[in-house]
Short mmCIF file of C-alpha atoms and ligand atoms in Angstrom, two decimals:
data_model
loop_
_atom_site.label_atom_id
_atom_site.label_comp_id
_atom_site.label_asym_id
_atom_site.label_seq_id
_atom_site.Cartn_x
_atom_site.Cartn_y
_atom_site.Cartn_z
CA MET A 1346 13.76 -3.33 30.27
CA PHE A 1347 15.85 -4.98 28.10
CA GLU A 1348 17.73 -4.83 24.49
CA TYR A 1349 17.60 -6.69 21.97
CA ALA A 1350 19.47 -6.88 18.26
CA PRO A 1351 17.19 -8.29 15.65
CA ALA A 1352 18.23 -11.90 14.88
CA PRO A 1353 21.54 -11.64 11.76
CA GLU A 1354 20.18 -14.39 9.89
CA SER A 1355 17.10 -12.58 9.65
CA ARG A 1356 18.78 -9.27 8.68
CA SER A 1357 20.49 -11.73 6.07
CA ILE A 1358 17.34 -12.19 3.69
CA VAL A 1359 17.14 -8.71 2.75
CA ASP A 1360 19.11 -6.95 0.73
CA LEU A 1361 19.01 -3.73 2.65
CA ARG A 1362 20.73 -0.52 0.52
CA ALA A 1363 21.54 2.63 2.63
CA SER A 1364 20.04 4.57 0.11
CA TYR A 1365 16.80 4.99 -2.66
CA GLY A 1366 16.14 6.84 -4.83
CA LEU A 1367 12.43 7.11 -6.39
CA PHE A 1368 11.32 4.68 -9.20
CA VAL A 1369 10.10 6.40 -12.44
CA ASP A 1370 9.42 5.38 -15.52
CA GLY A 1371 10.89 2.01 -14.96
CA GLU A 1372 13.94 3.33 -13.73
CA PHE A 1373 15.58 4.02 -10.02
CA VAL A 1374 16.24 7.87 -9.97
CA ASP A 1375 17.80 10.33 -7.98
CA GLY A 1376 15.07 12.98 -6.84
CA HIS A 1377 15.56 16.57 -6.85
CA GLY A 1378 14.44 17.01 -3.44
CA SER A 1379 16.11 15.90 -0.49
CA SER A 1380 15.90 12.70 1.36
CA PHE A 1381 14.59 11.47 4.97
CA LYS A 1382 15.59 8.65 6.71
CA THR A 1383 13.32 5.38 7.39
CA ILE A 1384 13.87 3.64 10.77
CA ASN A 1385 12.93 -0.21 12.22
CA PRO A 1386 10.87 1.32 15.13
CA ALA A 1387 12.00 -1.64 17.23
CA THR A 1388 15.56 -0.06 17.66
CA GLU A 1389 15.26 2.82 16.27
CA GLU A 1390 18.40 2.06 13.73
CA VAL A 1391 18.69 3.88 10.63
CA LEU A 1392 17.60 1.46 7.94
CA ALA A 1393 17.90 3.62 5.15
CA GLU A 1394 17.76 7.13 3.26
CA VAL A 1395 15.20 7.30 1.09
CA ALA A 1396 14.94 10.50 -1.30
CA GLU A 1397 11.94 12.62 -0.79
CA ALA A 1398 10.00 13.36 -4.52
CA ASP A 1399 9.18 17.54 -4.77
CA ASP A 1400 6.64 19.11 -7.21
CA ALA A 1401 8.95 18.41 -10.72
CA ASP A 1402 9.65 14.37 -9.43
CA VAL A 1403 5.55 14.26 -9.00
CA ASP A 1404 5.19 15.50 -12.77
CA ALA A 1405 7.62 13.30 -14.22
CA ALA A 1406 6.36 10.57 -12.59
CA VAL A 1407 2.56 11.51 -13.78
CA ARG A 1408 4.25 11.97 -17.13
CA ALA A 1409 5.96 8.65 -17.21
CA ALA A 1410 2.51 6.96 -16.26
CA ARG A 1411 0.66 8.95 -19.05
CA ARG A 1412 2.81 7.40 -21.71
CA ALA A 1413 2.94 4.28 -20.54
CA HIS A 1414 -1.00 4.41 -20.24
CA THR A 1415 -1.30 6.14 -23.91
CA ARG A 1416 1.39 3.92 -25.31
CA VAL A 1417 1.62 0.12 -23.90
CA TRP A 1418 -0.85 -0.29 -20.94
CA SER A 1419 -4.22 0.85 -22.28
CA ARG A 1420 -3.44 -0.84 -25.80
CA MET A 1421 -2.65 -4.41 -24.37
CA SER A 1422 -5.20 -6.73 -24.22
CA GLY A 1423 -6.62 -7.53 -21.15
CA SER A 1424 -5.17 -11.20 -21.31
CA GLU A 1425 -1.34 -9.65 -22.02
CA ARG A 1426 -1.75 -7.40 -18.97
CA ALA A 1427 -3.15 -10.54 -16.76
CA LYS A 1428 0.30 -12.39 -17.78
CA TYR A 1429 1.98 -9.23 -16.46
CA LEU A 1430 -0.35 -9.71 -13.03
CA TYR A 1431 0.18 -13.41 -12.39
CA ARG A 1432 4.12 -13.04 -13.12
CA ILE A 1433 4.14 -10.60 -9.99
CA ALA A 1434 2.28 -12.73 -8.34
CA ARG A 1435 4.48 -15.49 -8.55
CA ILE A 1436 7.48 -13.55 -7.80
CA ILE A 1437 5.50 -12.24 -4.54
CA GLN A 1438 5.55 -15.68 -3.24
CA GLU A 1439 9.10 -16.40 -4.42
CA ARG A 1440 10.20 -13.67 -2.45
CA GLY A 1441 7.77 -14.00 0.17
CA ARG A 1442 10.19 -14.07 2.99
CA GLU A 1443 12.27 -11.15 1.84
CA LEU A 1444 9.10 -9.21 1.56
CA ALA A 1445 7.79 -10.27 5.41
CA VAL A 1446 11.06 -9.37 6.99
CA LEU A 1447 11.57 -5.92 5.02
CA GLU A 1448 7.97 -5.39 6.41
CA SER A 1449 8.48 -6.26 9.66
CA LEU A 1450 12.28 -4.15 9.69
CA ASP A 1451 10.41 -0.71 8.42
CA ASN A 1452 7.01 -1.38 10.16
CA GLY A 1453 7.12 -3.18 13.75
CA LYS A 1454 5.16 -5.71 13.05
CA PRO A 1455 5.25 -9.16 14.03
CA ILE A 1456 7.23 -11.86 11.48
CA LYS A 1457 4.11 -14.40 11.71
CA GLU A 1458 1.85 -11.62 10.78
CA SER A 1459 3.43 -10.49 7.85
CA ARG A 1460 4.51 -13.86 6.49
CA ASP A 1461 1.27 -15.86 7.60
CA VAL A 1462 -1.18 -12.72 6.52
CA ASP A 1463 0.43 -9.71 4.76
CA VAL A 1464 2.62 -11.16 2.27
CA PRO A 1465 -0.23 -14.45 1.41
CA ILE A 1466 -2.88 -11.67 0.89
CA VAL A 1467 -0.73 -9.14 -1.15
CA ALA A 1468 -0.02 -12.36 -3.36
CA ALA A 1469 -3.56 -13.44 -3.63
CA HIS A 1470 -4.52 -9.53 -4.41
CA PHE A 1471 -2.57 -9.96 -7.64
CA PHE A 1472 -3.94 -13.26 -8.76
CA TYR A 1473 -7.36 -12.07 -8.13
CA TYR A 1474 -6.90 -8.62 -9.94
CA ALA A 1475 -5.17 -10.81 -13.08
CA GLY A 1476 -7.93 -13.24 -12.78
CA TRP A 1477 -10.45 -10.01 -14.01
CA ALA A 1478 -7.96 -8.59 -16.41
CA ASP A 1479 -9.31 -10.24 -19.26
CA LYS A 1480 -12.97 -10.22 -18.20
CA LEU A 1481 -13.73 -6.92 -17.43
CA GLU A 1482 -16.79 -6.54 -19.20
CA HIS A 1483 -18.47 -8.95 -16.86
CA SER A 1484 -18.12 -6.56 -14.23
CA GLY A 1485 -20.88 -4.26 -14.47
CA TYR A 1486 -18.52 -1.06 -14.57
CA GLY A 1487 -17.50 -1.61 -18.80
CA THR A 1488 -14.02 -1.95 -19.41
CA THR A 1489 -12.59 1.47 -20.17
CA PRO A 1490 -9.81 2.22 -17.85
CA LEU A 1491 -9.52 6.13 -16.27
CA GLY A 1492 -5.85 6.77 -17.43
CA VAL A 1493 -3.36 7.97 -14.47
CA ALA A 1494 -4.34 6.64 -11.02
CA GLY A 1495 -2.79 8.86 -8.05
CA GLN A 1496 -1.99 6.48 -5.22
CA VAL A 1497 -1.23 7.43 -1.47
CA ILE A 1498 -1.16 4.85 1.47
CA PRO A 1499 -0.60 4.79 5.30
CA TRP A 1500 2.05 2.62 6.82
CA ASN A 1501 0.17 -0.08 9.10
CA PHE A 1502 0.11 -2.64 6.02
CA PRO A 1503 2.66 -0.89 3.47
CA LEU A 1504 2.54 -3.79 1.02
CA MET A 1505 -1.29 -5.32 1.70
CA MET A 1506 -2.41 -1.15 0.86
CA LEU A 1507 0.09 -1.28 -2.18
CA ALA A 1508 -1.85 -4.22 -3.11
CA TRP A 1509 -5.42 -3.46 -2.92
CA LYS A 1510 -4.79 -0.19 -5.25
CA VAL A 1511 -2.32 -1.25 -7.64
CA ALA A 1512 -3.67 -4.98 -8.72
CA PRO A 1513 -7.20 -3.36 -9.91
CA ALA A 1514 -5.17 -0.34 -11.48
CA LEU A 1515 -3.54 -2.32 -13.84
CA ALA A 1516 -6.10 -5.56 -14.54
CA CYS A 1517 -8.32 -2.41 -15.30
CA GLY A 1518 -5.75 -0.79 -18.04
CA ASN A 1519 -4.76 1.97 -15.95
CA THR A 1520 -0.99 3.53 -15.02
CA VAL A 1521 -0.01 4.16 -11.39
CA VAL A 1522 2.04 6.64 -9.32
CA LEU A 1523 2.15 5.73 -5.72
CA LYS A 1524 3.33 7.31 -2.15
CA PRO A 1525 3.61 4.97 0.30
CA ALA A 1526 3.89 6.50 3.80
CA GLU A 1527 6.77 8.45 5.16
CA THR A 1528 7.92 5.86 7.68
CA THR A 1529 7.49 2.43 5.70
CA PRO A 1530 8.40 3.39 2.00
CA LEU A 1531 10.89 0.44 1.78
CA THR A 1532 8.43 -2.57 0.49
CA ALA A 1533 6.89 -0.33 -2.28
CA LEU A 1534 10.62 -0.14 -3.52
CA LEU A 1535 11.35 -3.60 -3.25
CA PHE A 1536 7.63 -4.02 -5.38
CA ALA A 1537 9.13 -1.72 -7.76
CA GLU A 1538 12.19 -4.21 -8.09
CA ILE A 1539 9.52 -6.89 -8.54
CA CYS A 1540 8.28 -5.15 -11.34
CA GLN A 1541 11.93 -4.73 -13.25
CA GLN A 1542 11.96 -8.51 -12.74
CA ALA A 1543 8.65 -9.19 -14.17
CA ASP A 1544 9.68 -7.24 -17.06
CA LEU A 1545 6.70 -4.36 -16.48
CA PRO A 1546 6.39 -2.16 -19.50
CA PRO A 1547 8.25 0.93 -17.72
CA GLY A 1548 6.33 3.77 -16.57
CA VAL A 1549 3.04 1.24 -15.47
CA VAL A 1550 4.34 1.47 -12.32
CA ASN A 1551 5.57 4.15 -10.10
CA ILE A 1552 6.95 4.87 -6.81
CA VAL A 1553 7.24 8.03 -5.45
CA THR A 1554 8.29 8.47 -1.92
CA GLY A 1555 7.91 11.26 0.66
CA ALA A 1556 5.75 12.82 3.21
CA GLY A 1557 2.54 14.70 3.04
CA GLY A 1558 3.66 17.00 0.59
CA THR A 1559 4.61 14.65 -1.94
CA GLY A 1560 0.97 13.48 -1.46
CA GLN A 1561 -0.38 16.10 -1.91
CA ALA A 1562 1.47 17.11 -4.88
CA LEU A 1563 -0.04 14.12 -6.15
CA VAL A 1564 -3.05 14.69 -5.44
CA ALA A 1565 -3.04 17.78 -7.15
CA HIS A 1566 -1.42 17.08 -10.15
CA PRO A 1567 -3.69 17.86 -12.90
CA ASP A 1568 -2.88 14.75 -15.08
CA VAL A 1569 -3.72 12.41 -12.85
CA ASP A 1570 -7.33 11.06 -13.54
CA LYS A 1571 -7.98 9.28 -10.34
CA VAL A 1572 -7.23 9.74 -6.73
CA ALA A 1573 -7.11 6.19 -4.21
CA PHE A 1574 -6.37 7.33 -0.62
CA THR A 1575 -6.38 5.33 2.18
CA GLY A 1576 -5.26 6.69 5.65
CA SER A 1577 -6.69 9.18 8.18
CA THR A 1578 -10.50 10.53 8.28
CA GLU A 1579 -8.33 14.29 8.40
CA VAL A 1580 -6.46 13.77 5.30
CA GLY A 1581 -9.03 12.51 3.42
CA LYS A 1582 -11.36 15.49 4.19
CA ALA A 1583 -8.33 17.61 2.92
CA ILE A 1584 -7.96 14.89 -0.35
CA ALA A 1585 -11.83 15.80 -0.87
CA ARG A 1586 -11.70 19.73 -0.61
CA ALA A 1587 -8.46 18.96 -2.90
CA VAL A 1588 -10.38 17.18 -5.80
CA ALA A 1589 -13.35 19.20 -5.50
CA GLY A 1590 -14.91 20.36 -9.17
CA SER A 1591 -12.44 18.42 -10.52
CA SER A 1592 -13.02 15.59 -13.03
CA LYS A 1593 -11.06 13.44 -11.02
CA LYS A 1594 -12.56 10.11 -9.33
CA VAL A 1595 -12.02 9.65 -5.77
CA THR A 1596 -11.82 6.64 -3.41
CA LEU A 1597 -11.46 7.02 0.33
CA GLU A 1598 -10.48 3.96 2.81
CA LEU A 1599 -10.44 6.52 6.09
CA GLY A 1600 -10.45 6.06 10.21
CA GLY A 1601 -12.64 3.31 11.93
CA LYS A 1602 -13.99 2.34 15.47
CA ALA A 1603 -15.66 -0.65 15.22
CA ALA A 1604 -17.67 -2.44 17.84
CA ASN A 1605 -17.05 -6.08 18.53
CA ILE A 1606 -20.19 -7.29 20.25
CA VAL A 1607 -20.64 -10.19 22.36
CA PHE A 1608 -23.48 -11.92 23.17
CA ASP A 1609 -24.78 -13.64 26.32
CA ASP A 1610 -25.00 -17.16 24.63
CA ALA A 1611 -21.45 -16.67 22.35
CA PRO A 1612 -19.23 -19.04 23.03
CA LEU A 1613 -16.53 -17.25 25.19
CA ASP A 1614 -13.36 -19.07 24.59
CA GLN A 1615 -13.41 -18.27 21.18
CA ALA A 1616 -15.66 -14.66 21.28
CA VAL A 1617 -11.75 -13.48 23.57
CA GLU A 1618 -9.77 -14.83 20.57
CA GLY A 1619 -11.62 -12.85 18.27
CA ILE A 1620 -11.27 -9.91 20.85
CA VAL A 1621 -7.47 -10.05 21.12
CA GLU A 1622 -7.00 -10.61 17.47
CA GLY A 1623 -9.48 -8.14 16.79
CA ILE A 1624 -7.75 -5.15 18.74
CA PHE A 1625 -4.00 -6.79 18.99
CA PHE A 1626 -3.18 -8.02 15.03
CA ASN A 1627 -0.65 -5.53 14.15
CA GLN A 1628 -0.46 -3.48 17.28
CA GLY A 1629 -4.37 -2.14 16.99
CA HIS A 1630 -2.89 -0.24 13.91
CA VAL A 1631 -5.88 -1.57 11.91
CA CYS A 1632 -8.69 0.93 10.57
CA CYS A 1633 -10.78 -1.63 11.01
CA ALA A 1634 -9.56 -3.05 14.54
CA GLY A 1635 -12.14 -3.90 16.69
CA SER A 1636 -11.63 -1.09 19.60
CA ARG A 1637 -14.96 -1.10 21.00
CA LEU A 1638 -15.68 -4.25 22.97
CA LEU A 1639 -19.61 -4.46 23.54
CA VAL A 1640 -20.29 -7.07 25.85
CA GLN A 1641 -23.70 -7.83 27.66
CA GLU A 1642 -23.99 -7.33 31.16
CA SER A 1643 -25.03 -10.92 32.19
CA ILE A 1644 -21.49 -12.68 30.84
CA ALA A 1645 -19.28 -9.33 30.94
CA GLU A 1646 -17.63 -10.33 34.28
CA GLU A 1647 -16.80 -14.10 33.01
CA LEU A 1648 -15.49 -12.83 29.74
CA LEU A 1649 -13.18 -9.77 31.06
CA ALA A 1650 -11.79 -12.52 33.32
CA LYS A 1651 -11.02 -14.65 30.37
CA LEU A 1652 -9.90 -11.86 28.39
CA ARG A 1653 -7.39 -10.79 30.83
CA THR A 1654 -5.88 -13.86 31.32
CA ARG A 1655 -5.70 -14.45 27.79
CA MET A 1656 -3.91 -11.30 27.65
CA GLY A 1657 -1.50 -12.21 30.08
CA THR A 1658 -0.04 -14.96 27.64
CA LEU A 1659 0.58 -12.30 24.80
CA ARG A 1660 4.76 -12.18 23.81
CA VAL A 1661 5.09 -8.30 23.12
CA GLY A 1662 8.69 -7.47 21.79
CA ASP A 1663 11.42 -8.26 18.93
CA PRO A 1664 8.98 -8.02 15.51
CA LEU A 1665 11.50 -10.65 14.31
CA ASP A 1666 10.87 -13.59 16.65
CA LYS A 1667 8.27 -15.95 15.19
CA ASN A 1668 7.13 -16.25 18.87
CA THR A 1669 6.25 -12.36 18.83
CA ASP A 1670 2.10 -11.54 19.36
CA VAL A 1671 2.39 -7.88 19.39
CA GLY A 1672 5.37 -6.30 17.76
CA ALA A 1673 6.37 -2.56 17.97
CA ILE A 1674 4.50 0.74 17.58
CA ASN A 1675 5.18 2.14 14.08
CA SER A 1676 6.75 5.59 15.15
CA ALA A 1677 7.62 7.48 18.14
CA GLU A 1678 4.20 10.00 16.64
CA GLN A 1679 2.35 7.25 17.16
CA LEU A 1680 3.42 6.17 20.49
CA GLN A 1681 2.87 10.00 21.76
CA ARG A 1682 -0.78 9.64 20.59
CA ILE A 1683 -1.53 6.30 21.80
CA ARG A 1684 -0.20 7.37 25.68
CA GLU A 1685 -2.31 10.90 25.30
CA LEU A 1686 -5.40 9.22 24.42
CA SER A 1687 -4.84 6.40 26.94
CA GLN A 1688 -4.12 9.14 29.55
CA VAL A 1689 -7.02 10.72 28.66
CA GLY A 1690 -8.63 7.81 29.08
CA GLU A 1691 -7.61 7.74 32.81
CA ASP A 1692 -8.36 10.76 33.67
CA GLU A 1693 -11.96 10.97 32.53
CA GLY A 1694 -12.28 7.88 35.32
CA ALA A 1695 -12.28 4.19 32.86
CA GLY A 1696 -10.28 1.50 34.86
CA ARG A 1697 -6.92 0.90 33.08
CA TRP A 1698 -5.37 -2.38 32.93
CA SER A 1699 -2.26 -4.07 31.09
CA PRO A 1700 -0.56 -7.52 32.20
CA PRO A 1701 2.84 -7.33 33.70
CA CYS A 1702 5.04 -6.65 30.56
CA GLU A 1703 8.67 -6.42 30.26
CA LEU A 1704 9.07 -3.98 26.89
CA PRO A 1705 12.84 -3.57 25.09
CA GLU A 1706 14.58 -0.27 26.31
CA ARG A 1707 15.22 1.55 23.03
CA GLY A 1708 12.19 1.84 20.39
CA PHE A 1709 8.52 2.54 20.58
CA TRP A 1710 6.13 -0.09 22.91
CA PHE A 1711 2.95 -0.08 24.22
CA PRO A 1712 1.86 -2.61 26.16
CA PRO A 1713 -1.74 -4.70 25.50
CA THR A 1714 -4.17 -2.52 27.24
CA LEU A 1715 -7.83 -2.92 28.51
CA PHE A 1716 -9.55 0.09 29.88
CA THR A 1717 -13.08 -1.05 31.73
CA GLY A 1718 -16.25 0.78 33.18
CA VAL A 1719 -15.94 3.29 29.88
CA THR A 1720 -18.62 5.04 28.47
CA GLN A 1721 -20.20 6.85 25.29
CA ALA A 1722 -19.29 9.92 26.35
CA HIS A 1723 -15.30 8.90 26.77
CA ARG A 1724 -13.18 10.51 24.07
CA ILE A 1725 -11.19 6.55 24.19
CA ALA A 1726 -15.15 5.50 23.01
CA ARG A 1727 -15.32 7.93 20.27
CA GLU A 1728 -11.32 8.42 18.62
CA GLU A 1729 -9.44 6.58 17.11
CA ILE A 1730 -6.31 5.07 19.31
CA PHE A 1731 -4.72 3.22 16.36
CA GLY A 1732 -2.83 1.04 18.87
CA PRO A 1733 -3.51 -2.15 21.21
CA VAL A 1734 -6.05 -0.24 23.52
CA LEU A 1735 -9.05 -1.57 23.66
CA SER A 1736 -12.69 0.28 25.18
CA VAL A 1737 -14.92 -2.25 26.62
CA LEU A 1738 -18.84 -0.86 27.54
CA THR A 1739 -21.55 -2.54 28.43
CA PHE A 1740 -25.32 -3.48 27.17
CA ARG A 1741 -28.56 -5.28 27.82
CA THR A 1742 -30.17 -5.71 25.01
CA PRO A 1743 -29.73 -6.22 20.99
CA SER A 1744 -31.22 -2.73 20.88
CA GLU A 1745 -28.96 -1.43 22.81
CA ALA A 1746 -25.83 -2.72 21.47
CA VAL A 1747 -27.11 -1.28 18.19
CA GLU A 1748 -27.49 1.85 19.05
CA LYS A 1749 -24.17 1.79 20.85
CA ALA A 1750 -22.37 0.47 18.08
CA ASN A 1751 -23.50 2.66 15.46
CA ASN A 1752 -23.21 5.92 18.24
CA THR A 1753 -20.06 6.98 16.28
CA PRO A 1754 -18.92 8.64 13.07
CA TYR A 1755 -17.12 5.94 12.04
CA GLY A 1756 -18.59 2.80 10.10
CA LEU A 1757 -16.05 0.72 8.48
CA SER A 1758 -15.93 -2.37 10.37
CA ALA A 1759 -18.67 -4.71 13.22
CA GLY A 1760 -18.13 -8.28 14.58
CA VAL A 1761 -20.84 -9.96 16.27
CA TRP A 1762 -20.67 -13.24 18.86
CA THR A 1763 -23.63 -15.22 18.87
CA GLU A 1764 -24.89 -18.76 18.28
CA LYS A 1765 -27.88 -17.05 16.71
CA GLY A 1766 -28.26 -17.08 13.34
CA SER A 1767 -31.26 -14.99 13.43
CA LEU A 1768 -29.68 -12.07 15.62
CA ILE A 1769 -26.63 -12.48 13.45
CA LEU A 1770 -28.72 -11.57 10.47
CA HIS A 1771 -30.53 -8.61 12.46
CA MET A 1772 -27.38 -6.83 13.55
CA ALA A 1773 -25.56 -7.42 9.74
CA GLY A 1774 -28.80 -5.34 8.74
CA ALA A 1775 -28.67 -3.01 11.84
CA LEU A 1776 -24.86 -2.14 12.13
CA LYS A 1777 -23.96 1.17 10.21
CA ALA A 1778 -20.92 -1.04 9.15
CA GLY A 1779 -19.21 -1.90 5.18
CA VAL A 1780 -18.22 -5.13 7.20
CA VAL A 1781 -19.64 -7.25 9.90
CA TRP A 1782 -17.93 -10.24 10.81
CA ALA A 1783 -19.74 -12.88 12.75
CA ASN A 1784 -18.00 -15.18 15.05
CA THR A 1785 -15.02 -14.07 13.37
CA PHE A 1786 -12.74 -11.07 13.21
CA ASN A 1787 -10.65 -9.07 11.15
CA LYS A 1788 -11.06 -11.65 8.16
CA PHE A 1789 -9.59 -10.31 4.70
CA ASP A 1790 -10.21 -12.30 1.28
CA PRO A 1791 -9.65 -10.56 -2.01
CA ALA A 1792 -13.15 -11.34 -3.69
CA SER A 1793 -14.57 -9.45 -0.58
CA PRO A 1794 -15.60 -5.21 -1.27
CA PHE A 1795 -14.08 -3.88 1.80
CA GLY A 1796 -14.81 0.09 2.81
CA GLY A 1797 -16.87 2.36 5.15
CA PHE A 1798 -20.00 4.10 5.98
CA LYS A 1799 -20.28 7.58 7.20
CA GLU A 1800 -16.68 9.56 7.95
CA SER A 1801 -14.78 6.20 7.17
CA GLY A 1802 -14.65 6.91 3.24
CA GLN A 1803 -16.48 6.53 -0.05
CA GLY A 1804 -16.11 3.68 -2.73
CA ARG A 1805 -15.34 0.01 -2.05
CA GLU A 1806 -11.79 -1.82 -2.85
CA GLY A 1807 -11.66 -5.14 -3.21
CA GLY A 1808 -13.81 -8.11 -5.21
CA ARG A 1809 -15.91 -7.22 -8.00
CA HIS A 1810 -16.73 -3.78 -6.55
CA GLY A 1811 -12.88 -2.94 -6.33
CA LEU A 1812 -13.00 -2.65 -10.14
CA ALA A 1813 -15.59 0.14 -9.97
CA ALA A 1814 -12.88 2.54 -9.05
CA TYR A 1815 -10.72 2.10 -12.20
CA LEU A 1816 -13.17 2.09 -14.76
CA ARG A 1817 -14.99 4.67 -16.69
CA GLY A 1818 -18.62 2.99 -16.05
CA GLY A 1819 -18.26 2.35 -12.58
CA ASP A 1820 -19.63 4.82 -10.11
CA LEU A 1821 -19.56 3.02 -6.84
P1 TAP M 3145 -2.44 9.51 7.20
O1 TAP M 3145 -1.54 10.82 7.88
O2 TAP M 3145 -3.87 10.58 6.93
O3 TAP M 3145 -1.89 9.64 6.09
C1 TAP M 3145 -1.98 8.52 4.79
C2 TAP M 3145 -0.84 8.79 3.79
O4 TAP M 3145 -1.17 10.30 3.12
C3 TAP M 3145 0.29 8.98 3.91
O5 TAP M 3145 1.26 8.72 3.09
C4 TAP M 3145 0.29 10.35 4.26
O6 TAP M 3145 1.88 10.78 3.89
C5 TAP M 3145 -0.30 11.05 3.41
N1 TAP M 3145 -0.23 12.67 3.48
C6 TAP M 3145 -0.48 13.32 4.74
N2 TAP M 3145 -1.02 14.45 4.38
C7 TAP M 3145 -1.49 14.14 3.19
C8 TAP M 3145 -1.99 15.17 2.15
N3 TAP M 3145 -2.24 16.76 2.66
N4 TAP M 3145 -2.29 15.06 0.97
C9 TAP M 3145 -2.28 14.16 0.37
N5 TAP M 3145 -1.14 13.34 1.47
C10 TAP M 3145 -0.82 13.13 2.34
O7 TAP M 3145 -2.69 8.60 7.93
P2 TAP M 3145 -1.80 7.55 8.60
O8 TAP M 3145 -1.17 8.44 10.14
O9 TAP M 3145 -0.54 6.96 7.97
O10 TAP M 3145 -2.22 6.40 9.01
C11 TAP M 3145 -3.40 5.72 9.84
C12 TAP M 3145 -5.37 5.99 9.37
O11 TAP M 3145 -5.47 5.43 8.08
C13 TAP M 3145 -6.12 5.54 10.35
O12 TAP M 3145 -6.79 6.73 10.54
C14 TAP M 3145 -6.07 4.54 9.91
O13 TAP M 3145 -7.94 4.16 10.61
C15 TAP M 3145 -6.67 4.69 8.37
N6 TAP M 3145 -6.69 3.75 7.52
C16 TAP M 3145 -7.73 3.38 6.76
C17 TAP M 3145 -7.86 1.98 6.19
C18 TAP M 3145 -9.11 1.53 5.85
S1 TAP M 3145 -9.42 0.38 4.42
N7 TAP M 3145 -10.23 2.45 5.66
C19 TAP M 3145 -6.84 1.29 6.12
C20 TAP M 3145 -5.25 1.78 6.92
C21 TAP M 3145 -5.58 2.45 7.49
P3 TAP M 3145 2.47 10.62 5.35
O14 TAP M 3145 2.92 9.13 5.92
O15 TAP M 3145 4.19 11.02 4.79
O16 TAP M 3145 2.69 11.66 6.63
#
């Protein structure tokens, strides 16, 4: 066990305030409700006190969004809206280091991921949808915005989920009220500052921080035309029930339990990299994480030996250290869930293994973990753990792989590793997953639609399809 303090030079990159208000109608305002603390999960130190929006605050934000929609944003030409989106994209790039450090402080993710993956993808989303703003007539979904979008996002990719929601909504002429997750509100508030810097008209983007109750108030608000939610399947179902019977359009991006399938002809070293990327990227806090490894029986032993060796090289620790591979678990609550489900895995008879790994004394940490001898009946093969825990199953034939991969209530993503193009095409058609990666994993592009089958959600984000969620003619 050791203790560390985040490097002071990294901390000085961000101008952290002691307290934050809500962002409503272009200004930071005090909320009517109480406040909550957001902490650094790597140290448990308090980063800031943040306002908790109550019903009246949510109402004020929705009213501001409605005014901005009616008077300014929906009347503006697409090319004018595009200018604002391009400006936001460029400021995100300019302030990329600041955004990345703040994201790592509040979320616990390694700086090399927030700097090299999250922030570039966030900027890319604004650039991509800026390009659509004056070409909506080619979208296939019409050109009429819906109005006010109420957007609720999770803590695992705070900035990226914001970008996936805000960029297409604004490009289509909608205004937004966004609620970030309670444990990761800070980069959304820095994004609010970026909106000010870009001279975005007041009310086009509003940020209401708070817990589940704030999200509930936003979703239920009668003047919200569109609800966009990313989070757990359980809350997604509650939201679907809350808006049932109303005229609100809804998109839901929910959980997953992806199979990463390795056939006996796969390039094994490359597959091992893809397996590691699939489950240990972002501490496994990834909806499309390759949390079930399905390996063909004949190569299982060899592959697992290579995987164990590779797992032994992963560096767990300070998220602000550029050499860190696996950062902190986002919250005490999430750590508890990962511990509980891992214990269930052991109790149900699966073999548990982690490389020797010294974890910091303070903060929330979990070592990269492998379970072998897992069967389809095990809870760790069925439930989303949302942590750095991989469940390994074996198969003999492609049809057995398909049967096992699809044996889940989820259907968000899958991976296939083989040299045979025909097998890739066969698997891509047979797997019930919104995204199927071949010989790679966890690759994202703003031009590519993303979304799930079954209990992984409804609707698509990203690409041309992502516009459908924010236009009147789009009913994907
Ligand atoms: P949730 O607990 O579902 O929370 C998501 C968001 O909803 C948070 O902002 C949360 O606020 C808010 N919320 C909670 N209860 C609500 C309610 N009744 N009405 C409205 N809003 C409510 O999920 P999470 O634990 O933050 O995120 C992990 C889950 O998200 C995983 O299942 C993961 O698979 C899924 N996820 C899916 C995707 C895609 S693209 N499919 C991407 C990322 C994550 P609080 O933060 O205050 O609870």
